[in-house]
Coordinates of C-alpha atoms in Angstrom, one line a residue:
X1 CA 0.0 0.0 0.0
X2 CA 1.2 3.7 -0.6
X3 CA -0.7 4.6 1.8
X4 CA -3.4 3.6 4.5
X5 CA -6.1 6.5 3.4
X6 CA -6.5 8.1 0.1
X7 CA -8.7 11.5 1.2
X8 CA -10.2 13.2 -2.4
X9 CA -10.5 16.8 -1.8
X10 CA -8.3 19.4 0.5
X11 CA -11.0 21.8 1.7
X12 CA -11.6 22.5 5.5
X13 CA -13.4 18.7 5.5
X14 CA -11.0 16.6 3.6
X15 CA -8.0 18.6 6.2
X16 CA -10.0 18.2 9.0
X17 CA -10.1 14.4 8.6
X18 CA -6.4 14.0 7.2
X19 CA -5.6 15.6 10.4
X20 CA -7.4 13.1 12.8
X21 CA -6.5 10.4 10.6
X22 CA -2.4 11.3 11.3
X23 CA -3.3 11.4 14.9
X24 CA -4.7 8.1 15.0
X25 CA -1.2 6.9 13.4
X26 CA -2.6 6.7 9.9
X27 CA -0.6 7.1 6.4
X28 CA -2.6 9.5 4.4
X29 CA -2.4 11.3 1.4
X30 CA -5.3 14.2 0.7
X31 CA -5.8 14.9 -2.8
X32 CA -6.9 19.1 -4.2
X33 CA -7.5 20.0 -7.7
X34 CA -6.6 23.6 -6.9
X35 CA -3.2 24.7 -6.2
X36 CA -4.0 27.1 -3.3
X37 CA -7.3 28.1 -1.4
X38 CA -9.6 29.1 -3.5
X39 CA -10.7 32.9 -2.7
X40 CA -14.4 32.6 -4.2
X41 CA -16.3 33.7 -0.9
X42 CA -18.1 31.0 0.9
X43 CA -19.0 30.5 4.6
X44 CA -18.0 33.1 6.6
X45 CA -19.2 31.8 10.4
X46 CA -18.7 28.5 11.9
X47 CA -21.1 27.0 14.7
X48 CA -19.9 26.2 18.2
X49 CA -19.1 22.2 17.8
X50 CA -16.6 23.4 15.1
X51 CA -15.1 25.9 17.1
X52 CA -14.8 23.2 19.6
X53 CA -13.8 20.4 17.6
X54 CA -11.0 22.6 16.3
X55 CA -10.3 24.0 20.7
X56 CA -10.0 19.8 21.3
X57 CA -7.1 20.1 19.4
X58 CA -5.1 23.2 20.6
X59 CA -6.3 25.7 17.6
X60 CA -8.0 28.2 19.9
X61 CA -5.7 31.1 19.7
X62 CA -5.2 31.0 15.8
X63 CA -9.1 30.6 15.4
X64 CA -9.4 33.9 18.3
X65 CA -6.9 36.0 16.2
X66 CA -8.8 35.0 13.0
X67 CA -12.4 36.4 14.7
X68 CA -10.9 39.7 15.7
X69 CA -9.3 40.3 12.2
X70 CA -12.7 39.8 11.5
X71 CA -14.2 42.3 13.8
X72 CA -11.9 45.1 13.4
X73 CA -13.1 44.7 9.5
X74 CA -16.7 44.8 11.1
X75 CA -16.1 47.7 13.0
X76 CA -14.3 49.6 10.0
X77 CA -17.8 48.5 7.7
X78 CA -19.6 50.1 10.4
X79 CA -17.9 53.3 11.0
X80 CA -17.9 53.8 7.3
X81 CA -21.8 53.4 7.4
X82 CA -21.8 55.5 10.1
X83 CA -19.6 58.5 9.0
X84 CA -17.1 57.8 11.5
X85 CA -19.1 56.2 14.4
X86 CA -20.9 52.9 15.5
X87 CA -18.3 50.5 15.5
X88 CA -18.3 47.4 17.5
X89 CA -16.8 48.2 21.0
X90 CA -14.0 45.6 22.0
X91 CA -15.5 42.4 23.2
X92 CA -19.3 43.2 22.7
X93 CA -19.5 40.9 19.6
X94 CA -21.8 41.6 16.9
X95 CA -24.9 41.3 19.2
X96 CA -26.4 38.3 17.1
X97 CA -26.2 34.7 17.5
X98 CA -26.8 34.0 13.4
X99 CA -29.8 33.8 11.8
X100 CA -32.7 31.6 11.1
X101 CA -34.1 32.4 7.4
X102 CA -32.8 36.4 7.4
X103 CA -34.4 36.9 10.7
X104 CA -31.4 37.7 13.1
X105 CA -31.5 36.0 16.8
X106 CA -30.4 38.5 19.7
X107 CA -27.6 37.4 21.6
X108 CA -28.7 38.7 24.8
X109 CA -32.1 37.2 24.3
X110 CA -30.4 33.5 24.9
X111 CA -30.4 31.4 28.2
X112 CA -27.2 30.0 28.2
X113 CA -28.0 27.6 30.4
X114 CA -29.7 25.4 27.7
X115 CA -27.6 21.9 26.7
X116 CA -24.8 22.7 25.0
X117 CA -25.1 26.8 24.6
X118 CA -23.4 27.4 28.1
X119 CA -20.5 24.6 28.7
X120 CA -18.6 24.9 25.7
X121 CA -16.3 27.2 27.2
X122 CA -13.8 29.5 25.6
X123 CA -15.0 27.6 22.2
X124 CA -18.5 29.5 23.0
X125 CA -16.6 32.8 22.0
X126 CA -15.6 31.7 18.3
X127 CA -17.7 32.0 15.6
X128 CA -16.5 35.1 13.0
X129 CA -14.1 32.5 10.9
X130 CA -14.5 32.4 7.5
X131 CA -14.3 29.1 5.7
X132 CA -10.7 30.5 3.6
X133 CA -9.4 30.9 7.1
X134 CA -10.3 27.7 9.0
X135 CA -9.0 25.9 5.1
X136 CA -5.3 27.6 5.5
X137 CA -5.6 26.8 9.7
X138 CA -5.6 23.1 9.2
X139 CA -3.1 23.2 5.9
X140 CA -0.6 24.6 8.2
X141 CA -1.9 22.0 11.0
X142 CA -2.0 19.3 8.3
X143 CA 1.9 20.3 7.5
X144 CA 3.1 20.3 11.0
X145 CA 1.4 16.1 11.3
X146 CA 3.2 14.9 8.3
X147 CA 0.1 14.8 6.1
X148 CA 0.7 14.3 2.0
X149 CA -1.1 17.1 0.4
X150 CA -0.9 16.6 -3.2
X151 CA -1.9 20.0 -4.4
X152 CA -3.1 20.5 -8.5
X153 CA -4.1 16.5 -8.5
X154 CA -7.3 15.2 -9.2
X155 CA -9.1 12.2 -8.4
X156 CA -10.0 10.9 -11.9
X157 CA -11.5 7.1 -11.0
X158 CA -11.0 3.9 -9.0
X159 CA -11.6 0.4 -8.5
X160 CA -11.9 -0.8 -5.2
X161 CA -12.0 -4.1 -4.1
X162 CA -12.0 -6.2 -0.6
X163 CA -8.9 -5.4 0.6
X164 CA -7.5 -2.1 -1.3
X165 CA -8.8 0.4 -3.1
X166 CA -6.6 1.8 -6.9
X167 CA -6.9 5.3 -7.1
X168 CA -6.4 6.6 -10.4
X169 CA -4.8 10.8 -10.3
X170 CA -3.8 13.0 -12.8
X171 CA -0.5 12.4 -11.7
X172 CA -0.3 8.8 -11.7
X173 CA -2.2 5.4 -9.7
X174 CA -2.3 5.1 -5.9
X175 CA -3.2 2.4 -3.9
X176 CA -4.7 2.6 -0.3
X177 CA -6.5 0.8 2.0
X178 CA -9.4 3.3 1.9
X179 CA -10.9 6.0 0.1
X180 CA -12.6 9.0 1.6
X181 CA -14.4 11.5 -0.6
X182 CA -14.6 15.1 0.9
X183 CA -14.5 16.5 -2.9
X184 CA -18.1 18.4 -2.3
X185 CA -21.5 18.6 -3.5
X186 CA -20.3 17.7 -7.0
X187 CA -18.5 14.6 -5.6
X188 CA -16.7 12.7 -8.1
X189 CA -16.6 10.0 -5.8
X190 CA -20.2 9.8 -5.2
X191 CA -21.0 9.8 -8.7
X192 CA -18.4 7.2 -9.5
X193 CA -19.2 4.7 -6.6
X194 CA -23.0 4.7 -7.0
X195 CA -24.0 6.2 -4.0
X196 CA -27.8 7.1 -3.4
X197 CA -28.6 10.6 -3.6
X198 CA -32.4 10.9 -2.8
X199 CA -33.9 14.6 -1.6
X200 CA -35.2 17.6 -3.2
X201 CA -35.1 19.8 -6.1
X202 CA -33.9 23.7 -6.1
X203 CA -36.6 26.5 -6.3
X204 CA -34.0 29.5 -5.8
X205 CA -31.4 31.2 -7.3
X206 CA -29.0 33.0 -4.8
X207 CA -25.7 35.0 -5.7
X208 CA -23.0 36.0 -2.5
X209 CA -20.4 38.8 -3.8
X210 CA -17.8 41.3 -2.6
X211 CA -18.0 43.6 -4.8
X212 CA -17.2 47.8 -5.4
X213 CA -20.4 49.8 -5.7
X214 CA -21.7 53.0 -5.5
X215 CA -25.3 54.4 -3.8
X216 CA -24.9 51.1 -1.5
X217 CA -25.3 53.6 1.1
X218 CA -29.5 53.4 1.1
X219 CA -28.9 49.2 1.5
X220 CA -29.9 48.4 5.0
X221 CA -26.9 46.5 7.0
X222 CA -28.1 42.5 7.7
X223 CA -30.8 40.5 6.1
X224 CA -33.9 42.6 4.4
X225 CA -37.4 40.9 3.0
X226 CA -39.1 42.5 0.5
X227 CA -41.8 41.6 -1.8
X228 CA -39.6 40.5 -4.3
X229 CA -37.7 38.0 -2.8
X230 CA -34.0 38.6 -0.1
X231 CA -31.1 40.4 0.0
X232 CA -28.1 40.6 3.0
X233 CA -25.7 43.3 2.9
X234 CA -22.4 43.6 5.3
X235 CA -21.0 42.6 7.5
X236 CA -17.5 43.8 5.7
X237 CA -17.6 46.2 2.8
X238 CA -19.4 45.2 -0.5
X239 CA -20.2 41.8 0.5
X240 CA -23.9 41.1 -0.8
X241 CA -26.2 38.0 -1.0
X242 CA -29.3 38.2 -3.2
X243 CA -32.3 35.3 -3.0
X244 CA -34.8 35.2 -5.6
X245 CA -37.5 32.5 -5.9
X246 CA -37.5 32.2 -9.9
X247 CA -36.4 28.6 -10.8
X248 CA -32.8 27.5 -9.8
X249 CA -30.2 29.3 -12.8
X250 CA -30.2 27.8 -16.0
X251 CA -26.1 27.5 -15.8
X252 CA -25.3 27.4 -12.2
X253 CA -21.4 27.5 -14.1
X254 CA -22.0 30.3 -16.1
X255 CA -19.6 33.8 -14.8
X256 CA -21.3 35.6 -12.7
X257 CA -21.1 39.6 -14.1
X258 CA -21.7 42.5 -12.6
X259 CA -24.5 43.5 -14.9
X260 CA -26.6 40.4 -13.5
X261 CA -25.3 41.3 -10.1
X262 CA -26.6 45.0 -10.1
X263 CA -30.3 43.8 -12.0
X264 CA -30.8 41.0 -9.2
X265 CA -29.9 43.6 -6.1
X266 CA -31.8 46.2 -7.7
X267 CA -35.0 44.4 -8.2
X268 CA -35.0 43.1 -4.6
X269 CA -33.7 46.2 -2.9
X270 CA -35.4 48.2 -4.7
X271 CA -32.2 50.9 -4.6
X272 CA -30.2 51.7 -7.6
X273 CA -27.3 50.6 -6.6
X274 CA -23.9 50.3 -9.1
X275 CA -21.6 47.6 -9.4
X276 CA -18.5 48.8 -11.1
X277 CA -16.4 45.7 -10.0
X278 CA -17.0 41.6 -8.6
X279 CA -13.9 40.8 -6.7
X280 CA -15.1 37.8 -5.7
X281 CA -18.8 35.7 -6.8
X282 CA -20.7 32.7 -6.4
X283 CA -24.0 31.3 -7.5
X284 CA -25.9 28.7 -5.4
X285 CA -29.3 26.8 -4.8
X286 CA -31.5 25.5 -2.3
X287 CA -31.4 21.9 -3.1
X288 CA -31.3 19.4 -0.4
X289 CA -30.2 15.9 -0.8
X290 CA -28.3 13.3 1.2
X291 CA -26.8 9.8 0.4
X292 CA -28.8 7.1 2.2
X293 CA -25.4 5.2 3.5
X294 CA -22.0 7.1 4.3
X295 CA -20.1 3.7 3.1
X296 CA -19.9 1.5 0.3
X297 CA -16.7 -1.1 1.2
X298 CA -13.8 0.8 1.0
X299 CA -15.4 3.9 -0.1
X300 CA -16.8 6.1 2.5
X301 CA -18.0 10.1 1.9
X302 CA -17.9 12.8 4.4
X303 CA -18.8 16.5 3.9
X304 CA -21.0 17.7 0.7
X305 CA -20.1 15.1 -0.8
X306 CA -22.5 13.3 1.5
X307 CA -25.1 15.5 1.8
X308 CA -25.8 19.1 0.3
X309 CA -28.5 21.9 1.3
X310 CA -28.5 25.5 0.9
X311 CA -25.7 28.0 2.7
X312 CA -28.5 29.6 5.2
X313 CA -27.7 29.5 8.8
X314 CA -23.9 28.6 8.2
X315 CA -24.7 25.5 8.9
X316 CA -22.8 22.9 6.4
X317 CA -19.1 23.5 7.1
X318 CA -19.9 22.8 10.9
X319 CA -21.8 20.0 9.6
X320 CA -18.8 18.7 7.3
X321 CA -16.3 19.2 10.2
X322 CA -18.6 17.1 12.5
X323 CA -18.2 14.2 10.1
X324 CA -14.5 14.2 10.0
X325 CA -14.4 14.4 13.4
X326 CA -16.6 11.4 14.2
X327 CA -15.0 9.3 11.1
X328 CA -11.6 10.4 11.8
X329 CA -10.8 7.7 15.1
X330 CA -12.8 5.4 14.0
X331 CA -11.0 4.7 10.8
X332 CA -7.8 4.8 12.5
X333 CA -8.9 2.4 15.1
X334 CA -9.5 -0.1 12.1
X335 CA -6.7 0.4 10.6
X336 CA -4.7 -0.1 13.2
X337 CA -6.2 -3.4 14.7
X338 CA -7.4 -1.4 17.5
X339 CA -11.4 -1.6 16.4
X340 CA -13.8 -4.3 14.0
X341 CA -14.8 -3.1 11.3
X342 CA -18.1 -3.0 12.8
X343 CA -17.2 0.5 14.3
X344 CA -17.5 2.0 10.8
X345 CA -21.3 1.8 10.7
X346 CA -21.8 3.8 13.3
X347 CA -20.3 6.6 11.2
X348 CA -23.5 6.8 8.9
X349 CA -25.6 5.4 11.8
X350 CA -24.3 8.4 14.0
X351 CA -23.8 11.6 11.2
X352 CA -26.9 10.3 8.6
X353 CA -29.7 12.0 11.9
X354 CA -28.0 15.2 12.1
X355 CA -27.4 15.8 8.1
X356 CA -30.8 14.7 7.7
X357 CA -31.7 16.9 10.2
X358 CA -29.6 19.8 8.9
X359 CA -31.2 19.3 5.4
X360 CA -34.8 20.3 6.9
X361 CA -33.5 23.5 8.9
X362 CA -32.4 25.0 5.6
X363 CA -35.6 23.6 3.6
X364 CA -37.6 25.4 6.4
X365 CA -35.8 28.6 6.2
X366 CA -36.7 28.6 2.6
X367 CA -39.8 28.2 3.5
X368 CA -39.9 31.5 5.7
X369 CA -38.0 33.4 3.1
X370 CA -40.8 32.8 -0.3
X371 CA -42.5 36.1 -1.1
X372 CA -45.5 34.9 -1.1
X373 CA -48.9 35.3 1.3
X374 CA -48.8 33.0 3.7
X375 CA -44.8 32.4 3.7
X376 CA -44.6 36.3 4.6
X377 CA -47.1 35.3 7.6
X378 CA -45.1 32.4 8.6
X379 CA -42.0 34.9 8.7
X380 CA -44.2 37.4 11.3
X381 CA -45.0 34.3 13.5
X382 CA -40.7 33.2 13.5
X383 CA -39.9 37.3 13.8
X384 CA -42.5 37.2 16.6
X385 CA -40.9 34.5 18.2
X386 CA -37.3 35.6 17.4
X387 CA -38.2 38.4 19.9
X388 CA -38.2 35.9 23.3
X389 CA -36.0 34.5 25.2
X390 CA -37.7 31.3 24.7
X391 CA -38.3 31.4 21.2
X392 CA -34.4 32.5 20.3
X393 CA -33.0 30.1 22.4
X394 CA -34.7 27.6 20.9
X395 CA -33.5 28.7 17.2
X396 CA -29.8 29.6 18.1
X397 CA -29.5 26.0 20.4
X398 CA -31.1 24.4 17.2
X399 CA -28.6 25.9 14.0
X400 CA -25.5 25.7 16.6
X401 CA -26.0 22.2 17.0
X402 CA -26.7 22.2 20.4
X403 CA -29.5 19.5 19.9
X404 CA -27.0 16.9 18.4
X405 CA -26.9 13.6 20.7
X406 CA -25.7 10.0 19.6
X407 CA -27.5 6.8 20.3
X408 CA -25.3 5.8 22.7
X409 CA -25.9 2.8 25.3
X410 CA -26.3 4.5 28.6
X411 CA -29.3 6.5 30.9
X412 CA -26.5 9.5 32.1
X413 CA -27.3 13.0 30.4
X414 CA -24.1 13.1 29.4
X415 CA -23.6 9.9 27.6
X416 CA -24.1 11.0 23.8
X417 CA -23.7 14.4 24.4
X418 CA -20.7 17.2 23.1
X419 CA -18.4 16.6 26.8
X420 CA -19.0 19.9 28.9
X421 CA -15.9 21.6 28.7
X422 CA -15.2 21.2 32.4
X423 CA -13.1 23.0 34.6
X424 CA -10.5 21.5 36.4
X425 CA -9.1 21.6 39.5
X426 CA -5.3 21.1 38.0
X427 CA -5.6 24.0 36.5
X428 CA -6.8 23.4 32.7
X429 CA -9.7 22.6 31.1
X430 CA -11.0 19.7 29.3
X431 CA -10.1 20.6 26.1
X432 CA -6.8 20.8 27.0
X433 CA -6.0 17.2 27.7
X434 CA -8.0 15.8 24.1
X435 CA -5.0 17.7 21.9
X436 CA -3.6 14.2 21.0
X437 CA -6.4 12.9 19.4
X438 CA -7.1 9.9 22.0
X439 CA -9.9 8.9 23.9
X440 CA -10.1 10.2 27.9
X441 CA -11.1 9.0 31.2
X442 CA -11.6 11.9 33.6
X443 CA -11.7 10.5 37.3
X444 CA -13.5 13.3 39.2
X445 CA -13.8 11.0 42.7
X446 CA -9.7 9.5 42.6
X447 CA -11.5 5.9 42.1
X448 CA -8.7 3.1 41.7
X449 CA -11.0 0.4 40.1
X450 CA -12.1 3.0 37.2
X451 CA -8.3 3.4 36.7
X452 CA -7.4 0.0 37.1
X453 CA -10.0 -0.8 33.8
X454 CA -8.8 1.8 31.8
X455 CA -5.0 0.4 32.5
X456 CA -5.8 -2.1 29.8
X457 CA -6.5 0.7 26.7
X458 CA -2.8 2.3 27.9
X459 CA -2.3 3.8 24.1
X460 CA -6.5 4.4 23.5
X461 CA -7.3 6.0 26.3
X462 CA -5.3 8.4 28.6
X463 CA -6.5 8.8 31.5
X464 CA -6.8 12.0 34.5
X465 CA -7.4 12.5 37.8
X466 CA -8.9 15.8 38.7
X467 CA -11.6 17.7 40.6
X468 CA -14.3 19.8 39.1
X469 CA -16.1 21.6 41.7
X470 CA -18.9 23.1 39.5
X471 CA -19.9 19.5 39.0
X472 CA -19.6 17.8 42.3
X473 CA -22.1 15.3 41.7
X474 CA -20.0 14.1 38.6
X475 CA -17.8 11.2 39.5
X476 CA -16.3 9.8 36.3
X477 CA -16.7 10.6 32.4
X478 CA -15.0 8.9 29.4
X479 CA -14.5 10.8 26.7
X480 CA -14.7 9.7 23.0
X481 CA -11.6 11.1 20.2
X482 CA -14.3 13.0 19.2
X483 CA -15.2 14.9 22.2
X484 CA -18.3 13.2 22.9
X485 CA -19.2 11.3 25.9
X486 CA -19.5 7.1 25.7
X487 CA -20.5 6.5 29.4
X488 CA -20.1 9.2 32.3
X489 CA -21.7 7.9 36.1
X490 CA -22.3 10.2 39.0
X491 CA -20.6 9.6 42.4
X492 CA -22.4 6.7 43.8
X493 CA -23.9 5.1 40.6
X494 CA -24.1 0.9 41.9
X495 CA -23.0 -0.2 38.1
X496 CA -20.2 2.8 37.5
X497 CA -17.6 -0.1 37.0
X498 CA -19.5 -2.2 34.9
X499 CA -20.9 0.4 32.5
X500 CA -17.5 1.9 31.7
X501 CA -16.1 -1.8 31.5
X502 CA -18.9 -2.1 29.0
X503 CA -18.1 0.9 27.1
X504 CA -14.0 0.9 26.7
X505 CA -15.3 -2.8 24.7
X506 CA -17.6 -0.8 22.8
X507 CA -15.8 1.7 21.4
X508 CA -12.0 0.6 21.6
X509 CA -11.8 -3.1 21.7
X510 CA -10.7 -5.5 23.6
X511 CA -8.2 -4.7 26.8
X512 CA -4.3 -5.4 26.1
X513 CA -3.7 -8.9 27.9
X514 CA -7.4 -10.3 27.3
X515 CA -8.1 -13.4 25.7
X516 CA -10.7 -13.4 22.6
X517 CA -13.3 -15.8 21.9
X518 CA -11.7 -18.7 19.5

């Protein structure tokens, strides 16, 4: 084998999962078409599970300095607004939490202490990164763990088999283990493996620009309805998104020109606005569709290439990372003897919910956005709603990902959850002891026999003895790769031992020293 994992496509997904895939002591080799990051503007916020997934593995202070590049170019968008004043003071944010369909949720209008919106810690704070940003993050992370980028080579077919997988390149034929398609919504590997791609058809055409243009200064800042369809301006200079329900485009490849620009922002807007120059352009849609399995043999998809849906509430690159996290160890662990192949379906059976899930949060923002009647009434009721605590908690836990929770074997809150990210009485946090990539057991109540279990996964799972006195009831948590929670018991629980016996077998084999069935 050349290498263990062939991964086709080097966006924030495919670099993401390379990553994981080193930690886990994997050979891989990640495969771009491009020859750099490509500078067409796409996401520009990522939810709270990225910005943890990306904390779990010691990127917090590149990902902070990132956001406030991003808000000083905030505050200079608003002063220029503003003829000199209303920027964003140091630290206040932007006062928004995102938004659900155009309608923006109030940050101070959100209980924090709703699952997974207030124990995130620092992680809570990051969510101004642009996808360009988070891409050229983990290329530098990628670098630094030995990972084969091949940029300017394509994927251009492959024939897998039972035990290896050909990958034919532009530059030549690899042979791997594995194949892992993070090439996007227009996967090649998708198309060329057969995978199922059921959902449903477009019935928008959206543009997002930064472009130069002048009488811009009659465009309201944010998301605006009108009765001829949606337009966003801000929040850096010149950056515009237009939504018009008229068919999806006839050549979603065709260049996008100013002249179609300046027509689409004028009939929504309403303001005669002039676009003397597109620095940067993209066209997409609203259609929704998902492959029914993650896996086919040695091929496996994670990212678009799995599942695509419209751009609205930022929600698909958090979505994409999510995948790589959750495939990431569990690959490795097969590959390495350390896990059946068995683990593997409980990649689709874990990520398929939440993209399906995703998928109808974005059909249902459509929904709210049409300019129709009763879709205009349906956008009152969410506005209404969008003004309570209540009501805005519920939307900002729901597009942050707050809701996501595994089916995993256990009756403790915790067990399926995101792991709180717990403070500790050595000093650190949580996050700071899952930097290598490996499972954890955190012994809140110094208990010997938990200890003496994990002993045998020496290599899987590390293992800490700490206090954490704003959960004194907690006595002991174990702590997937990923960052989730496979068993957690509270001090006094009569089956602690068994269940976490129970769940090291789950999730990471067999002890060292213990003798298998036949």
């Amino acid at each position: 084998m050349d290498y263990d994992v062939v991964v086709a496509g080097g966006g924030p997904v495919g670099l993401m999962l390379a990553c994981e895939l080193r930690l886990g002591g994997t050979r891989v080799a990640v495969l771009e078409r491009l020859t750099e990051v490509n500078p067409t503007i796409k996401g520009g916020a990522i939810t709270t599970p990225s910005a943890e997934a990306l904390y779990r593995r010691g990127m917090l202070p590149a990902l902070a300095e990132v956001q406030r590049q991003a808000m000083d170019r905030f505050q200079a968008f608003m002063r220029e607004r503003n003829g000199g004043d209303g920027g964003v003071a140091a630290g206040q944010g932007l006062g928004f939490v995102g938004h659900f369909a155009g309608i923006m949720l109030r940050a101070d209008l959100v209980d924090r202490t709703e699952p997974g919106l207030g124990d995130a810690g620092p992680a809570a704070e990051i969510a101004f990164v642009a996808q360009q940003d988070i891409e050229r993050l983990l290329g530098g992370r990628a670098d630094e763990l030995g990972v084969d980028v091949r940029r300017g080579v394509e994927l251009t077919g492959f024939d897998a088999d039972d035990g290896a997988v050909t990958v034919r390149t532009s530059d030549g034929a690899i042979r791997a283990g594995w194949l892992v398609g993070c090439d996007g919504g227009r996967s090649t590997v998708r198309k060329l493996a057969g995978f199922e791609f059921p959902g449903t058809d477009p019935e928008v055409t959206c543009h997002q620009a930064v472009v130069e243009m002048t009488g811009a200064e009659d465009l309201k800042v944010g998301w605006t309805a009108t009765d001829t369809g949606v337009y966003a301006y801000g929040p850096m200079p010149g950056r515009v998104v237009t939504v018009e329900f008229d068919g999806p485009p006839a050549d979603r490849d065709a260049p996008v020109t100013a002249e179609d620009l300046q027509a689409r922002l004028r009939r929504i807007s309403g303001v005669d606005v002039t676009i003397t120059e597109v620095r940067t352009a993209t066209r997409f849609t609203d259609h929704a569709r998902q492959v029914t399995d993650y896996r086919k043999g040695r091929v496996l998809l994670a990212g678009d290439a799995a599942h695509v849906h419209s751009a609205f509430g930022s929600q698909g690159l958090s979505l994409g990372i999510g995948d790589a996290m959750n495939l990431g160890w569990k690959l490795a662990a097969v590959i390495a003897g350390r896990a059946l192949e068995g683990l593997l379906d409980t990649y689709t059976s874990e990520r398929h919910p939440v993209g399906a899930w995703v998928l109808d949060w974005t059909r249902s923002q459509v929904a709210a956005m049409r300019p129709d009647p009763q879709s205009r009434a349906l956008r009152e009721i969410v506005s209404d709603l969008a003004e309570t605590v209540t009501g805005t908690t519920y939307l900002a836990a729901r597009l942050n990902g707050a809701g996501v929770r595994y089916e995993v074997p256990g009756e403790h809150p915790l067990t399926g959850r995101s792991t709180p990210d717990l403070e500790l009485t050595d000093g650190g946090r949580l996050a700071d002891h899952l930097h290598g990539g490996r499972a954890l057991l955190l012994d809140l109540t110094d208990d010997p026999e938990l200890r003496a279990l994990a002993a045998g996964y020496a290599g899987r799972v590390d293992t800490l003895t700490a206090g954490c006195p704003s959960r004194p009831k907690l006595a002991a948590v174990l702590v997937r790769p990923d960052g989730f929670t496979a068993w957690a018991a509270d001090a006094g629980a009569p089956t602690s031992t068994a269940g976490l016996a129970q769940a090291l077998e789950e999730w990471f084999g067999v002890p060292e020293g213990a003798v298998t069935p036949g």
